[in-house]
Short mmCIF file of N, CA, C and O in Angstrom, two decimals:
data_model
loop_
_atom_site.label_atom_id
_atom_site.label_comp_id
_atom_site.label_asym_id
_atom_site.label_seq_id
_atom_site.Cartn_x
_atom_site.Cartn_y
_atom_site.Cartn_z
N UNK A 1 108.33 -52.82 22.35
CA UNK A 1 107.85 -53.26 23.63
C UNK A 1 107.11 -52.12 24.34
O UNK A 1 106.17 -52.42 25.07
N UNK A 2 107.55 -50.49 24.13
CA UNK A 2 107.28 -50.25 24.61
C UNK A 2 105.83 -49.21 24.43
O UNK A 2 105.23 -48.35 25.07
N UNK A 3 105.75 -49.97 23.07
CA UNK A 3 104.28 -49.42 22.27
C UNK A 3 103.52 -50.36 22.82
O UNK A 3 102.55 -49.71 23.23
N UNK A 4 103.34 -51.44 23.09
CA UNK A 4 102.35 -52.24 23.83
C UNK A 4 101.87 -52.32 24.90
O UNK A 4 100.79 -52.88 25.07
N UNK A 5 102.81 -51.56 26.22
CA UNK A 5 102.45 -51.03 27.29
C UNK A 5 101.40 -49.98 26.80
O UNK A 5 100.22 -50.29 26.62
N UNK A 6 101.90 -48.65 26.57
CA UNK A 6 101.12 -47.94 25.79
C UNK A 6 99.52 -48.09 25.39
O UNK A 6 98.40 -47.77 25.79
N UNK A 7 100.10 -48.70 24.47
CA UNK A 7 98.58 -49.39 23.61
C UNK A 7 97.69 -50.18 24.47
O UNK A 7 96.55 -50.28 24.02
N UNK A 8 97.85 -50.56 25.21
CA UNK A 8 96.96 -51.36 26.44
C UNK A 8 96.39 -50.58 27.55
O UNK A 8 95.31 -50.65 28.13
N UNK A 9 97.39 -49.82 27.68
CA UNK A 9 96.69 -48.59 28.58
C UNK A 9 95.62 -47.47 28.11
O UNK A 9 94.72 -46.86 28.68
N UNK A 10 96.16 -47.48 26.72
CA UNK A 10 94.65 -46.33 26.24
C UNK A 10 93.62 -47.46 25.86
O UNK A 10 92.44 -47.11 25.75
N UNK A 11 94.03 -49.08 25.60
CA UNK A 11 93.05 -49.46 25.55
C UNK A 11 91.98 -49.40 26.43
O UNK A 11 90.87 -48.89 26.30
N UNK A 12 92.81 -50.41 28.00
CA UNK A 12 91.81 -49.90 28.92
C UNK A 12 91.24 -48.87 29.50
O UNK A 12 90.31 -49.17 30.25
N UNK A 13 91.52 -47.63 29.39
CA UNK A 13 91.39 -46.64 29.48
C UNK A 13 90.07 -45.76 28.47
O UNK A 13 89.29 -44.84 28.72
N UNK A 14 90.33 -46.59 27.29
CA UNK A 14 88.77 -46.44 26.63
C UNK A 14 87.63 -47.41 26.95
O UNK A 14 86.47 -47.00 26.88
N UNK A 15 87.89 -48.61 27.28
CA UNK A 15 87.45 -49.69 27.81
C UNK A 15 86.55 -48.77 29.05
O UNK A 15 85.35 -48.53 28.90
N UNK A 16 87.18 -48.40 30.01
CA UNK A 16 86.26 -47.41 31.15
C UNK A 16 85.81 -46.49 31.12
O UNK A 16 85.07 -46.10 32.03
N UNK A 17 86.13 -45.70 29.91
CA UNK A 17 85.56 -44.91 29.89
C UNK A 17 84.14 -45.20 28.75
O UNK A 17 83.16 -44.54 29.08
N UNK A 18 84.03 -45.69 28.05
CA UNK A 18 82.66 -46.16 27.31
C UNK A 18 81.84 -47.05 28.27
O UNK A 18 80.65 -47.18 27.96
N UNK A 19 82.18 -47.57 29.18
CA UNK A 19 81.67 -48.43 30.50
C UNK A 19 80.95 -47.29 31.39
O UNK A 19 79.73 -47.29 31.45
N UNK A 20 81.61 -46.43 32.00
CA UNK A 20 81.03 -45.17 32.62
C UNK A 20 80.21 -44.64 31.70
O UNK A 20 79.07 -44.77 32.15
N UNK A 21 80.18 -44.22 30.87
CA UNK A 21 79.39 -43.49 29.74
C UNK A 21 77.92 -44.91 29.47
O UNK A 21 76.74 -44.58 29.36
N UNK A 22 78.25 -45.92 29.43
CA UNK A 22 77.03 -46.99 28.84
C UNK A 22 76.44 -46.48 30.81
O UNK A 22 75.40 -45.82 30.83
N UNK A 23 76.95 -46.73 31.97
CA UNK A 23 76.13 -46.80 33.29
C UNK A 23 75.57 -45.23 33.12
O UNK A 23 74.35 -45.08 33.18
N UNK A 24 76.53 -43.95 32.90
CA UNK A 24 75.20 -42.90 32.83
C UNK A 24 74.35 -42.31 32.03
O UNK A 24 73.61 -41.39 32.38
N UNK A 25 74.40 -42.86 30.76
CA UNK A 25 72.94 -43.19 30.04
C UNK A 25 72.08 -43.90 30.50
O UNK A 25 70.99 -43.36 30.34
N UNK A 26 71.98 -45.03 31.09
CA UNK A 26 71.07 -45.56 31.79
C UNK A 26 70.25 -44.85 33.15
O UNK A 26 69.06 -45.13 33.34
N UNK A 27 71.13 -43.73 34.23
CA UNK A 27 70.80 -43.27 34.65
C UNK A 27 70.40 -42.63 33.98
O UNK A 27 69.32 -43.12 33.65
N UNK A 28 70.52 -41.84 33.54
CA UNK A 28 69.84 -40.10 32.58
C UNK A 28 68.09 -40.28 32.35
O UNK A 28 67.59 -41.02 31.50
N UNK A 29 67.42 -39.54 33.19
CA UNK A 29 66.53 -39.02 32.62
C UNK A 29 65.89 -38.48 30.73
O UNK A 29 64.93 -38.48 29.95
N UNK A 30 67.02 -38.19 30.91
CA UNK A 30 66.80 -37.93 29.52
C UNK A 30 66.71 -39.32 28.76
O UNK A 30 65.80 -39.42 27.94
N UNK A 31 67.28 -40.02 28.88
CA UNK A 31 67.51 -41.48 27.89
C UNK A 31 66.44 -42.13 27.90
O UNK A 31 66.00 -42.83 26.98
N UNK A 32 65.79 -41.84 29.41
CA UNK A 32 64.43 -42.28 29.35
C UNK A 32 63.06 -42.01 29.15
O UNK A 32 62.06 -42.67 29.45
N UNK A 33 63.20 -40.89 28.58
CA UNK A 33 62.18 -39.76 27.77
C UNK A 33 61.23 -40.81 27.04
O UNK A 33 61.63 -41.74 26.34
N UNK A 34 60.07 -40.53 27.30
CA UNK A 34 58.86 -41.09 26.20
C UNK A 34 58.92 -40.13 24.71
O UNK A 34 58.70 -38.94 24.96
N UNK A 35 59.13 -40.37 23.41
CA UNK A 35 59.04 -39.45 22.72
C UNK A 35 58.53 -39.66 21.30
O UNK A 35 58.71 -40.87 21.16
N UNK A 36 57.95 -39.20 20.08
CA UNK A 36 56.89 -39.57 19.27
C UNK A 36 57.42 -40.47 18.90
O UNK A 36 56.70 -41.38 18.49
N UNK A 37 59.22 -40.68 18.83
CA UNK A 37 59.28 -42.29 17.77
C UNK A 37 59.26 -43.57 18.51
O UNK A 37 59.41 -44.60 17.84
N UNK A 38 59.08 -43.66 19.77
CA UNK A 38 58.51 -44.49 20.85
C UNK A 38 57.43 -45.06 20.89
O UNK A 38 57.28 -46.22 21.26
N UNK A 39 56.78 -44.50 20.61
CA UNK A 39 54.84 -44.71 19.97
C UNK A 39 55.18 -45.68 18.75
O UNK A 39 54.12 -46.24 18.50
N UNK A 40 56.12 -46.13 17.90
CA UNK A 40 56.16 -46.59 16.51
C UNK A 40 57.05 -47.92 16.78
O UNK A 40 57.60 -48.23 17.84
N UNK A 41 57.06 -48.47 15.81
CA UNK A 41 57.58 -49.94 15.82
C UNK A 41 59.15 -49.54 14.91
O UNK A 41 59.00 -48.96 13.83
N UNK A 42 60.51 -49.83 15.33
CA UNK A 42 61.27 -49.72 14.27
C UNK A 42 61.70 -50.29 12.81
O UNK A 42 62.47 -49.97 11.90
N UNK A 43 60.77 -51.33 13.12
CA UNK A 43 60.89 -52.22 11.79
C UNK A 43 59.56 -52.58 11.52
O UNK A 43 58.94 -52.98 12.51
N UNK A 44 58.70 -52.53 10.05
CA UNK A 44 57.96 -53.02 10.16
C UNK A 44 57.86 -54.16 8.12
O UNK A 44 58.13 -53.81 6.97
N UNK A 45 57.37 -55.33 8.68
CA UNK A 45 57.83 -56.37 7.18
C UNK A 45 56.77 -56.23 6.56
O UNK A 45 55.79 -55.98 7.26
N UNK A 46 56.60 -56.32 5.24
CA UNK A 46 55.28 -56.68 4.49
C UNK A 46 55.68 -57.13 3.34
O UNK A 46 56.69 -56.70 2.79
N UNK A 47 54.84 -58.17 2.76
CA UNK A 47 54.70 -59.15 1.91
C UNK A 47 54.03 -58.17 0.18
O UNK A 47 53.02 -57.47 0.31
N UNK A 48 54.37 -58.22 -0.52
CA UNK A 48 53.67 -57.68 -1.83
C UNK A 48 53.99 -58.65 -2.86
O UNK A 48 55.17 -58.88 -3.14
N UNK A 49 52.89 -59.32 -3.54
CA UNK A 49 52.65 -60.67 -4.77
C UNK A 49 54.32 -61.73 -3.54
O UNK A 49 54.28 -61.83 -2.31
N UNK A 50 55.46 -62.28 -4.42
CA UNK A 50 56.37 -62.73 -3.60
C UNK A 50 57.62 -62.09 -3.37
O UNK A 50 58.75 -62.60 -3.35
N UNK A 51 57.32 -61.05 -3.21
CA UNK A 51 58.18 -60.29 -2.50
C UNK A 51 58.19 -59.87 -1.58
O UNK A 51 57.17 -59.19 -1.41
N UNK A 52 59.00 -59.88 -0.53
CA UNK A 52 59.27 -59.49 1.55
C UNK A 52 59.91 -57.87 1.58
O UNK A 52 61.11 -57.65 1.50
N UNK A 53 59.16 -57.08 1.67
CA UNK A 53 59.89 -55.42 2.18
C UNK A 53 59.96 -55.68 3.96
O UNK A 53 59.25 -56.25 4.79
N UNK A 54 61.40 -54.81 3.97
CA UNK A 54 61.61 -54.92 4.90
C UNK A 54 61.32 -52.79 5.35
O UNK A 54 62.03 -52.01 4.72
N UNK A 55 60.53 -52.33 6.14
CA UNK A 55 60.15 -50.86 6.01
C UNK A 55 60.93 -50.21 7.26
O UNK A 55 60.38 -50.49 8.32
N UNK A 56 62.19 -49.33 7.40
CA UNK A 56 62.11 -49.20 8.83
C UNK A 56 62.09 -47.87 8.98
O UNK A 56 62.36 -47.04 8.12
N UNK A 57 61.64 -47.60 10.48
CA UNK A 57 60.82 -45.60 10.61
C UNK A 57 62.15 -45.12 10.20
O UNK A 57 63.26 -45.58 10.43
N UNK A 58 61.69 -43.84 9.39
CA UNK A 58 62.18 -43.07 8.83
C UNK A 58 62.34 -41.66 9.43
O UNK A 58 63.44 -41.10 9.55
N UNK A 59 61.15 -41.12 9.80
CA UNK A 59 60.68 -39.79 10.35
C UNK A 59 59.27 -40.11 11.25
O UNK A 59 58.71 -41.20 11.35
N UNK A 60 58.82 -38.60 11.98
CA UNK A 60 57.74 -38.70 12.48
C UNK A 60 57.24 -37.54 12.40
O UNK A 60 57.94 -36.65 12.88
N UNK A 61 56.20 -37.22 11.94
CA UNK A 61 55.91 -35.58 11.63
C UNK A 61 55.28 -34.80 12.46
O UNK A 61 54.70 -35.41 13.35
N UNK A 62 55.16 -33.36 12.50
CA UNK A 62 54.61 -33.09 13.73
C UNK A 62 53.24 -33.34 14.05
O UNK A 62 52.84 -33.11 15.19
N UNK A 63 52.23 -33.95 12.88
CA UNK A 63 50.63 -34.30 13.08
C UNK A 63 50.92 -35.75 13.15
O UNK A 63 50.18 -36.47 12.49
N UNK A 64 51.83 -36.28 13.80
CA UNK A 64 51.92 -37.84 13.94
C UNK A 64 52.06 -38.77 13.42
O UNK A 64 52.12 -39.84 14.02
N UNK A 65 52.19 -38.65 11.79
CA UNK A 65 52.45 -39.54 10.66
C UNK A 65 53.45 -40.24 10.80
O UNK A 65 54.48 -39.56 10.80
N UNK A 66 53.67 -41.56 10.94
CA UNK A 66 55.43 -42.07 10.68
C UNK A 66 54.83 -42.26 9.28
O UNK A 66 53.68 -42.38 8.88
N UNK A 67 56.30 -42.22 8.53
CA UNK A 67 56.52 -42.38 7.79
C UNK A 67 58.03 -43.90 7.65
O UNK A 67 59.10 -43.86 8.26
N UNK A 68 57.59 -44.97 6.76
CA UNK A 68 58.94 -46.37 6.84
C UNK A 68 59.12 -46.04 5.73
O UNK A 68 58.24 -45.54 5.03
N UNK A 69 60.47 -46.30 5.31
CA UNK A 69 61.07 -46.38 3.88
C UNK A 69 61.60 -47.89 3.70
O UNK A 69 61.61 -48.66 4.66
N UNK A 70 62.00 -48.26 2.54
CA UNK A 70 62.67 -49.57 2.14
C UNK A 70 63.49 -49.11 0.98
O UNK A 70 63.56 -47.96 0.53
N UNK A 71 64.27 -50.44 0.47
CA UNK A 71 64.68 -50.00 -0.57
C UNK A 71 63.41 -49.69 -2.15
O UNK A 71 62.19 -49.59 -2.20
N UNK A 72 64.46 -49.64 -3.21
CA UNK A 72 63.85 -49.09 -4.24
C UNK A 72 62.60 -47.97 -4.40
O UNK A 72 61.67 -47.99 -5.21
N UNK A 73 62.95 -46.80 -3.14
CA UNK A 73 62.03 -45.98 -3.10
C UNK A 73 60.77 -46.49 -2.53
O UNK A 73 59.91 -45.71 -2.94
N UNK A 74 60.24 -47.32 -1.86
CA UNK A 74 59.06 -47.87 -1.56
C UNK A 74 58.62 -46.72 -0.27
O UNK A 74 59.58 -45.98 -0.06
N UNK A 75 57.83 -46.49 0.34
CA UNK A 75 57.58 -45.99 1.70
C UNK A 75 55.79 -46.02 1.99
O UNK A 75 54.83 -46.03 1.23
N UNK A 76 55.95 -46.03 3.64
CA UNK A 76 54.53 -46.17 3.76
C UNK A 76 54.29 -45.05 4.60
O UNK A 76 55.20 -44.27 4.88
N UNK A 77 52.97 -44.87 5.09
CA UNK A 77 52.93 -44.18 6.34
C UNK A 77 52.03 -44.72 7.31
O UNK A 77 51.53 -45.72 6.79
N UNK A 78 51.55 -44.56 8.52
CA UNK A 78 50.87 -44.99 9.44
C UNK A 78 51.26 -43.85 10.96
O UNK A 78 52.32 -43.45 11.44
N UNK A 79 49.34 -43.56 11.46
CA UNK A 79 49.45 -43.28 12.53
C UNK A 79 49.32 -44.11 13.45
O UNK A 79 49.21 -45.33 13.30
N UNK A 80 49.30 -43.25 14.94
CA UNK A 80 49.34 -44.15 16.44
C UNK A 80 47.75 -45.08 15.87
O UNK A 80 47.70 -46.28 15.61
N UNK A 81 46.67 -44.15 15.79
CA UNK A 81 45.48 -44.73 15.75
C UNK A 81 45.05 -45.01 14.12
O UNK A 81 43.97 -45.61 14.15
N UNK A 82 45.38 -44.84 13.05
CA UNK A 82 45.27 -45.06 11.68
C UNK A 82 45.48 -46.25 11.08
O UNK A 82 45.61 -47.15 11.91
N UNK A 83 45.54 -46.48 10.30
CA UNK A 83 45.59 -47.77 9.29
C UNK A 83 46.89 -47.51 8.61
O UNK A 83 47.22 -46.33 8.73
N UNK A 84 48.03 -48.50 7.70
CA UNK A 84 48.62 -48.37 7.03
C UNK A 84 48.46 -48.09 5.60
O UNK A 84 47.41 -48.29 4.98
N UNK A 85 49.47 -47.64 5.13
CA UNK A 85 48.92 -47.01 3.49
C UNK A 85 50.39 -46.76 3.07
O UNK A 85 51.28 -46.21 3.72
N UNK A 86 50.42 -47.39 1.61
CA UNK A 86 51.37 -47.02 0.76
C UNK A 86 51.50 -45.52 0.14
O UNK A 86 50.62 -44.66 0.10
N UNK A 87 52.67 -45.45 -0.26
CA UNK A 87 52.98 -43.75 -0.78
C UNK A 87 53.51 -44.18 -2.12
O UNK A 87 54.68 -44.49 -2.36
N UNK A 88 52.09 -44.16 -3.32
CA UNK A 88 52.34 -44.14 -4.60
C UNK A 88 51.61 -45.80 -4.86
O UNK A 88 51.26 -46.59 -3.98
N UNK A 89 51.56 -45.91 -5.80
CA UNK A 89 50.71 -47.54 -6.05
C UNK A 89 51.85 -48.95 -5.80
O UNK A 89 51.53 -50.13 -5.68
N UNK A 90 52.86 -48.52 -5.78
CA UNK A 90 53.76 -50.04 -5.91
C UNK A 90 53.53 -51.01 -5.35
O UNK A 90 53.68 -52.11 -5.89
N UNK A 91 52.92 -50.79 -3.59
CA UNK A 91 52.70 -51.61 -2.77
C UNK A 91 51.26 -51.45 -2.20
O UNK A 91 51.08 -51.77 -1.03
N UNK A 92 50.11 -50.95 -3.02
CA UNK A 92 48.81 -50.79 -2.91
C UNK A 92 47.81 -52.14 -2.09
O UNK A 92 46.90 -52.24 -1.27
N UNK A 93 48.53 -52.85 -2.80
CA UNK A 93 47.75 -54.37 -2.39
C UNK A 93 48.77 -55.00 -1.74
O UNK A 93 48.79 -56.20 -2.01
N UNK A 94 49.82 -54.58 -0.83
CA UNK A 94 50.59 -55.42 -0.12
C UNK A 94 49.96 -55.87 1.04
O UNK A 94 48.80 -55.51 1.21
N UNK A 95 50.60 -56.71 2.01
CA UNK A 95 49.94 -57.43 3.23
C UNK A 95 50.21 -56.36 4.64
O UNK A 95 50.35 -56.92 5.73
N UNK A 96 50.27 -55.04 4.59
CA UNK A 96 50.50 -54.34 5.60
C UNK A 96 49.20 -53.62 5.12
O UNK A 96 48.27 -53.71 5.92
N UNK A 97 48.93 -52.94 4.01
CA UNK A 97 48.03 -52.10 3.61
C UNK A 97 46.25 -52.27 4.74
O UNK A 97 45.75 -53.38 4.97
N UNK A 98 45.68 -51.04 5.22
CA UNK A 98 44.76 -51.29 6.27
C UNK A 98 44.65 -51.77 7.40
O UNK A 98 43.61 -52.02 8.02
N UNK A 99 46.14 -51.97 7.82
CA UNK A 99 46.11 -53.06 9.03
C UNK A 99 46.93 -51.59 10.17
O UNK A 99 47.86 -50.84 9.91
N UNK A 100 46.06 -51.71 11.42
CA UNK A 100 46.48 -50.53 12.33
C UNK A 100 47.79 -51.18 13.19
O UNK A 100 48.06 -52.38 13.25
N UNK A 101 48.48 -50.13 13.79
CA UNK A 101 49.95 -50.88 14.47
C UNK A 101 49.74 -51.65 15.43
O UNK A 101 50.71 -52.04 16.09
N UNK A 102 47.85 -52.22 15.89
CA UNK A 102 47.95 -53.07 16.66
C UNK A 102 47.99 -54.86 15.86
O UNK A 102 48.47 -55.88 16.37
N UNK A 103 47.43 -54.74 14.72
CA UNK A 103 47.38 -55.79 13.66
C UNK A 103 48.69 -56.05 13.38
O UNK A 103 49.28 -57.13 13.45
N UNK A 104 49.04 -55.10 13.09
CA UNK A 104 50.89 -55.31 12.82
C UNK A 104 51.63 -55.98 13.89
O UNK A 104 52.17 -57.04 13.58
N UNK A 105 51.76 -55.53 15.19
CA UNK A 105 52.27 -56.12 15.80
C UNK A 105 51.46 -57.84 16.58
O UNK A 105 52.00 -58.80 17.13
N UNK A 106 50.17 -57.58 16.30
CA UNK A 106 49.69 -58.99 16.58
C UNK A 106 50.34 -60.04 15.43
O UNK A 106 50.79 -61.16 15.67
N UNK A 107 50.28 -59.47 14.31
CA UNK A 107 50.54 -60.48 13.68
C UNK A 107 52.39 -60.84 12.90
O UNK A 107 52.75 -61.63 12.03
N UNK A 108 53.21 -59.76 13.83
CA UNK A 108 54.42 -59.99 14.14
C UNK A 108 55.14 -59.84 12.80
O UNK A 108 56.07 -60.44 12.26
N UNK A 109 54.24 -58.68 12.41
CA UNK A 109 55.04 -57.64 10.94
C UNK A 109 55.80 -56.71 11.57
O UNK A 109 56.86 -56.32 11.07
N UNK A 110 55.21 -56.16 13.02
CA UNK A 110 56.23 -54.88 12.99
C UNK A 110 57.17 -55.55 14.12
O UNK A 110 56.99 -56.65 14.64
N UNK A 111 58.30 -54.58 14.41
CA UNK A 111 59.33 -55.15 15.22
C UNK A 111 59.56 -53.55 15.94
O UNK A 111 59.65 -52.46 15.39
N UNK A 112 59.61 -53.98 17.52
CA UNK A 112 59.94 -52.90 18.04
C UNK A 112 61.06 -52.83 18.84
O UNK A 112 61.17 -53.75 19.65
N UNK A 113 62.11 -51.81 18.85
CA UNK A 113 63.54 -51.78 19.47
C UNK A 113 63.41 -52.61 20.54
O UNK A 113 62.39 -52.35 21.17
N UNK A 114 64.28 -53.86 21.15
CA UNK A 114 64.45 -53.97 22.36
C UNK A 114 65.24 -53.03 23.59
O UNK A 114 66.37 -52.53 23.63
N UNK A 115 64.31 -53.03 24.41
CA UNK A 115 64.94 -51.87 25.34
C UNK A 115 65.88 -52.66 26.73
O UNK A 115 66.45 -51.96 27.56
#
C-alpha cells in the first residue's frame, strides 16, 4: 500500500516537471533559433521504376548541401537553391531527381516538421 502512495507521487511529480520543462522550451529563445536544418524539409518521398523511398535529412554541410538517406544505402543531396541529385546511380532516374525544394514541396514529396 504503501508503494503506491509513493509511486504516484514521483509519478506526478515527473508529470510537472516535464510540463514545466515542455512551457520553457517554448519560451527559450534558443528553441526558436532559425538554423541551416530549418531551410530543409525533414522528410522527403521519391518514386524509382515501383518502388517508394522514403529519404529523411541526414546532415547539413557547411556549403549548404543537405544531404537524405534511406534505407539500403540510397542518399541524395539537395541545396536551398539547387536541384536534387542522387549519390551513386541507383536512383538516377527516380521522380525527385532535378526537381528544386520548391517542386518538391509543391508537389507534396517533401514533408516538413510540424511546428
Amino acid at each position: 500500500m504503501r508503494y503506491h502512495r509513493t509511486q504516484a507521487r514521483f509519478s506526478s511529480l515527473g508529470s510537472s516537471i516535464l510540463a514545466a520543462a515542455a512551457i520553457s522550451l517554448g519560451h527559450c529563445p534558443a528553441a526558436n533559433a532559425q538554423g541551416p536544418l530549418d531551410d530543409f524539409p525533414l522528410v522527403i518521398t521519391c518514386q524509382n521504376k515501383d518502388t517508394y523511398h522514403v529519404f529523411y535529412l541526414s546532415r547539413v554541410a557547411k556549403d549548404g548541401t543537405a544531404t537524405f538517406t534511406a534505407s539500403d544505402r540510397l542518399a541524395g543531396t539537395i541545396t536551398v537553391t539547387g536541384q536534387a541529385k542522387a549519390v551513386g546511380d541507383a536512383l538516377s532516374g527516380g521522380s525527385c531527381a532535378g526537381k528544386s525544394l520548391e517542386d518538391l514541396r509543391a508537389s507534396g514529396q517533401a514533408r516538413d516538421a510540424k511546428r
